[in-house]
XYZ file of C-alpha atoms in Angstrom:
312
model
C 96.019 32.984 88.936
C 96.258 34.635 92.708
C 98.729 33.398 93.500
C 101.102 34.330 90.368
C 99.940 37.527 90.623
C 100.807 37.778 94.280
C 104.411 35.654 93.214
C 104.908 38.389 90.380
C 103.641 41.463 92.128
C 106.142 40.140 95.538
C 109.281 39.865 92.085
C 108.542 42.683 90.949
C 108.478 44.959 94.813
C 111.880 42.818 95.415
C 113.161 43.994 91.950
C 111.926 47.769 92.860
C 114.005 47.215 96.199
C 117.268 45.838 95.019
C 116.870 48.879 92.257
C 116.696 51.983 94.765
C 119.007 50.259 96.894
C 121.486 50.449 93.976
C 120.401 53.600 92.838
C 120.154 55.434 95.693
C 123.092 56.345 97.939
C 120.783 57.982 101.038
C 117.978 56.802 102.729
C 115.334 58.304 105.055
C 113.407 55.171 106.984
C 110.782 57.387 108.221
C 107.409 55.986 109.910
C 104.099 56.502 108.636
C 101.630 56.534 111.909
C 98.202 58.629 111.643
C 99.268 59.404 107.641
C 96.326 59.109 105.788
C 96.860 57.186 101.824
C 95.657 60.842 100.445
C 98.693 62.695 102.569
C 101.274 60.299 101.007
C 99.507 61.404 97.931
C 100.607 64.690 98.829
C 104.127 63.949 99.387
C 104.439 61.568 97.154
C 104.065 64.382 94.337
C 106.176 67.198 96.082
C 108.669 65.044 96.586
C 108.620 64.192 92.322
C 112.025 64.247 90.054
C 114.551 64.550 94.388
C 113.375 61.374 96.867
C 111.231 57.761 96.368
C 108.962 57.213 98.186
C 109.223 53.241 99.246
C 106.591 51.493 101.382
C 105.893 47.800 101.972
C 105.894 44.750 104.944
C 108.848 44.482 107.437
C 108.934 41.306 106.805
C 109.831 41.360 102.648
C 111.990 44.530 102.992
C 114.611 42.733 104.880
C 115.355 39.811 103.206
C 115.083 42.121 99.938
C 118.274 44.315 101.849
C 119.830 40.621 103.176
C 120.080 38.748 99.733
C 121.460 42.120 98.468
C 124.295 42.849 101.108
C 126.995 39.998 98.916
C 126.690 43.996 96.744
C 127.040 46.626 99.815
C 127.481 45.429 103.111
C 126.478 48.524 104.518
C 122.661 48.136 103.999
C 123.244 45.781 107.150
C 122.987 48.543 109.607
C 120.094 49.013 108.744
C 118.232 45.759 109.834
C 117.528 47.359 113.296
C 115.920 49.915 111.981
C 113.275 48.256 109.735
C 110.369 47.410 112.953
C 106.783 48.534 113.596
C 105.139 50.880 111.069
C 108.303 52.259 108.693
C 108.822 53.568 105.369
C 112.215 54.669 102.729
C 112.206 57.413 101.147
C 115.424 57.678 98.914
C 116.918 60.666 97.566
C 120.239 60.854 95.522
C 119.469 65.142 96.564
C 120.755 67.065 99.564
C 119.913 65.627 102.752
C 118.743 68.963 104.491
C 116.597 70.250 101.686
C 115.185 66.566 101.207
C 114.518 66.688 104.861
C 112.771 70.021 104.420
C 110.702 68.940 101.657
C 109.682 66.213 103.704
C 108.587 67.829 107.262
C 107.010 70.659 105.279
C 104.267 68.266 104.536
C 102.360 67.915 107.658
C 98.739 68.082 107.916
C 97.552 69.958 111.596
C 95.019 67.119 112.584
C 92.345 66.879 116.233
C 93.088 65.189 118.958
C 91.387 61.598 119.445
C 90.042 60.674 122.651
C 92.880 56.925 123.145
C 95.542 58.838 120.955
C 99.104 58.897 121.812
C 100.077 62.747 122.756
C 103.157 63.607 120.414
C 103.327 67.177 122.016
C 101.472 69.016 124.786
C 98.782 70.442 124.601
C 97.564 74.128 126.501
C 94.445 76.069 125.955
C 94.609 79.599 126.110
C 93.443 82.308 128.443
C 89.775 82.990 126.495
C 86.500 83.713 126.187
C 84.512 80.349 124.402
C 81.794 82.015 123.413
C 79.693 78.348 124.975
C 76.715 78.556 126.822
C 76.630 78.461 130.518
C 75.526 75.312 130.506
C 78.708 74.005 129.887
C 80.223 75.196 133.307
C 79.845 71.430 134.919
C 81.378 70.064 132.022
C 84.607 72.781 132.384
C 84.647 71.581 136.311
C 85.318 68.213 135.758
C 88.213 69.519 133.803
C 89.430 71.695 136.429
C 89.895 74.278 134.628
C 88.848 78.094 136.169
C 85.805 79.892 134.629
C 83.074 83.011 134.741
C 80.611 83.944 132.513
C 81.098 87.179 131.273
C 78.534 88.561 128.795
C 76.412 85.727 128.564
C 79.492 82.530 127.782
C 82.402 80.396 129.334
C 85.352 82.250 129.649
C 89.286 81.136 130.704
C 90.092 82.544 132.732
C 94.340 81.242 132.465
C 96.262 79.069 130.117
C 95.608 76.074 131.158
C 97.831 72.999 131.043
C 95.874 70.411 129.367
C 97.129 66.306 128.083
C 100.960 66.147 129.041
C 103.183 64.862 125.907
C 103.611 60.757 125.301
C 99.608 60.952 127.771
C 96.966 59.124 126.310
C 94.683 61.298 125.549
C 91.474 61.037 127.393
C 87.240 61.557 125.719
C 87.023 64.220 127.895
C 90.375 65.856 126.895
C 89.352 65.223 122.922
C 85.457 66.673 123.207
C 86.503 70.019 124.672
C 89.072 70.818 122.698
C 86.714 69.717 119.325
C 84.389 72.330 121.086
C 86.668 74.634 120.957
C 88.074 73.987 117.543
C 91.621 73.873 118.389
C 93.224 71.391 116.127
C 97.336 70.469 118.101
C 98.450 67.711 116.675
C 100.144 67.258 113.541
C 101.242 64.509 111.535
C 103.367 63.428 108.959
C 106.575 61.373 107.865
C 108.705 61.023 110.886
C 112.102 60.435 110.170
C 113.994 58.362 112.460
C 117.351 57.236 111.438
C 119.349 58.369 108.063
C 121.330 56.503 105.313
C 124.161 57.763 103.544
C 126.531 55.100 101.874
C 126.352 52.838 104.366
C 126.303 54.784 107.423
C 123.162 55.616 109.706
C 122.771 58.236 111.757
C 119.788 60.178 113.958
C 118.318 63.016 112.231
C 119.300 65.213 113.853
C 122.933 65.403 112.914
C 121.691 67.077 110.130
C 121.417 70.168 111.689
C 124.698 70.985 112.607
C 126.288 73.490 110.358
C 130.261 73.621 109.732
C 130.733 77.044 112.673
C 129.723 74.443 115.893
C 132.139 71.801 114.502
C 135.255 73.809 114.015
C 133.615 75.517 117.628
C 134.674 71.714 118.676
C 137.467 71.087 117.542
C 139.184 73.781 118.263
C 137.720 72.962 122.347
C 139.755 70.079 121.148
C 142.421 71.389 120.281
C 142.899 73.272 123.618
C 142.136 70.504 125.609
C 144.944 68.782 124.345
C 147.085 71.592 125.189
C 146.181 72.163 128.378
C 147.315 68.573 129.185
C 150.378 68.798 126.755
C 151.686 71.694 128.634
C 150.238 69.886 131.824
C 152.016 66.444 131.497
C 154.982 67.902 129.674
C 154.537 65.954 126.004
C 155.087 68.632 123.273
C 152.397 67.844 119.937
C 152.137 70.098 117.164
C 149.243 72.106 119.545
C 151.507 72.492 122.534
C 155.087 72.697 121.120
C 153.737 77.271 120.209
C 152.480 77.877 123.403
C 155.848 76.403 125.072
C 158.143 78.140 123.023
C 156.559 81.247 124.151
C 156.417 80.415 127.692
C 160.557 79.279 127.176
C 160.752 83.351 125.766
C 159.581 84.825 128.436
C 161.521 82.612 131.156
C 165.035 83.670 128.723
C 163.569 87.379 128.961
C 163.062 87.126 132.995
C 166.494 85.620 133.393
C 167.503 88.963 131.538
C 165.529 91.167 133.116
C 167.417 89.854 137.085
C 170.515 89.499 134.815
C 173.479 91.367 132.955
C 172.882 88.018 130.149
C 171.549 89.740 126.984
C 170.542 89.059 123.287
C 169.058 90.634 120.696
C 164.940 90.019 121.411
C 166.043 91.243 125.169
C 167.905 94.426 124.093
C 164.563 96.701 124.630
C 163.596 95.587 127.825
C 166.761 95.775 129.221
C 167.088 99.199 127.681
C 163.690 100.659 129.088
C 164.951 99.182 132.283
C 168.065 101.083 132.404
C 166.374 104.454 131.443
C 162.920 104.692 132.719
C 162.575 108.527 131.746
C 163.253 107.387 127.942
C 160.021 104.959 128.252
C 158.201 108.152 130.234
C 159.655 111.007 127.559
C 157.812 108.661 124.503
C 154.434 107.878 126.676
C 154.303 112.092 126.997
C 155.353 112.964 123.911
C 151.966 112.754 122.070
C 150.528 114.583 124.658
C 152.204 117.700 125.078
C 152.120 117.805 120.888
C 148.020 119.600 121.281
C 149.108 121.869 123.738
C 151.815 123.432 121.806
C 148.628 123.387 118.654
C 146.400 125.402 121.643
C 149.520 127.484 122.561
C 150.435 128.265 119.295
C 146.581 129.452 118.995
C 145.968 131.500 122.212
C 149.489 133.664 121.292
C 148.131 134.381 117.021
C 144.908 135.097 118.724
C 146.939 137.977 120.730
C 148.954 138.840 117.989
C 145.197 139.652 115.842
C 143.929 141.856 118.912
C 147.332 143.554 118.587
C 147.425 144.576 114.994
C 143.073 145.962 116.111
C 144.507 148.374 118.697
C 147.198 149.812 116.492
C 145.873 153.430 118.452
C 143.403 153.776 116.943
C 140.740 155.044 119.210
C 136.547 154.791 118.647
C 136.625 159.579 117.935
C 140.686 159.455 115.878
């Protein structure tokens, strides 16, 4: 009876995987190390209505995907990434929004002895509130301290644990005494699947502006190469035309040859004083205005005098 129940459970599980692979064009491959069952339940509730979380044995997931390759050959790209303690988050919604929901469900956790540190851990300079009897403990970890108001004070910030290093028993005990929870655990996104394409989750952070800048850089590089080797392309022809026009203007300036675009340049070169008059005209206008204002003030003063003195 137990075998039949297990066989039925496997059959239903395969049907569930295949239905998800058919229904959802997008998925996240996530690591679930250090994620408790309660936290997983919270994650499922937060994703309800926008995504589905699927966990299971890697062998069963690989087998289900192999049997589904005829309908969707793009699923074969998932096979190399199904290793370790991983699961799937299937969705039809925007990948960035779903990613943010997944990353929002992280829980702070203490450092446990023997665990691998996912990040660097620093202990800030502070008054620990611990009694002087703990001084030897800090000395063993080479942490500079002093006694201040009957308690141990850490003098400087201390780099206690290095990323990807194993947490020691002394470091874990110290962090627990200081009530520091340096790590946070949740679903770790390792790969993203979208309609037959598998890519790193950092790709989701690329914006349209980043793509535009990279494209323009590429266009500039292609244009520079084409101009250097004399090979005309769509991106280099405008520059070639401008450079050709500059050469024609230079020839027209040194010879009697003329054309419509060079007429104004040749006129300036023939009569430089015309250019000087044009440049000086705007500066003469304020001076003329000041002269007119000065003349008007002198006329008003002469009208006020008119020969009438104080005792007339």
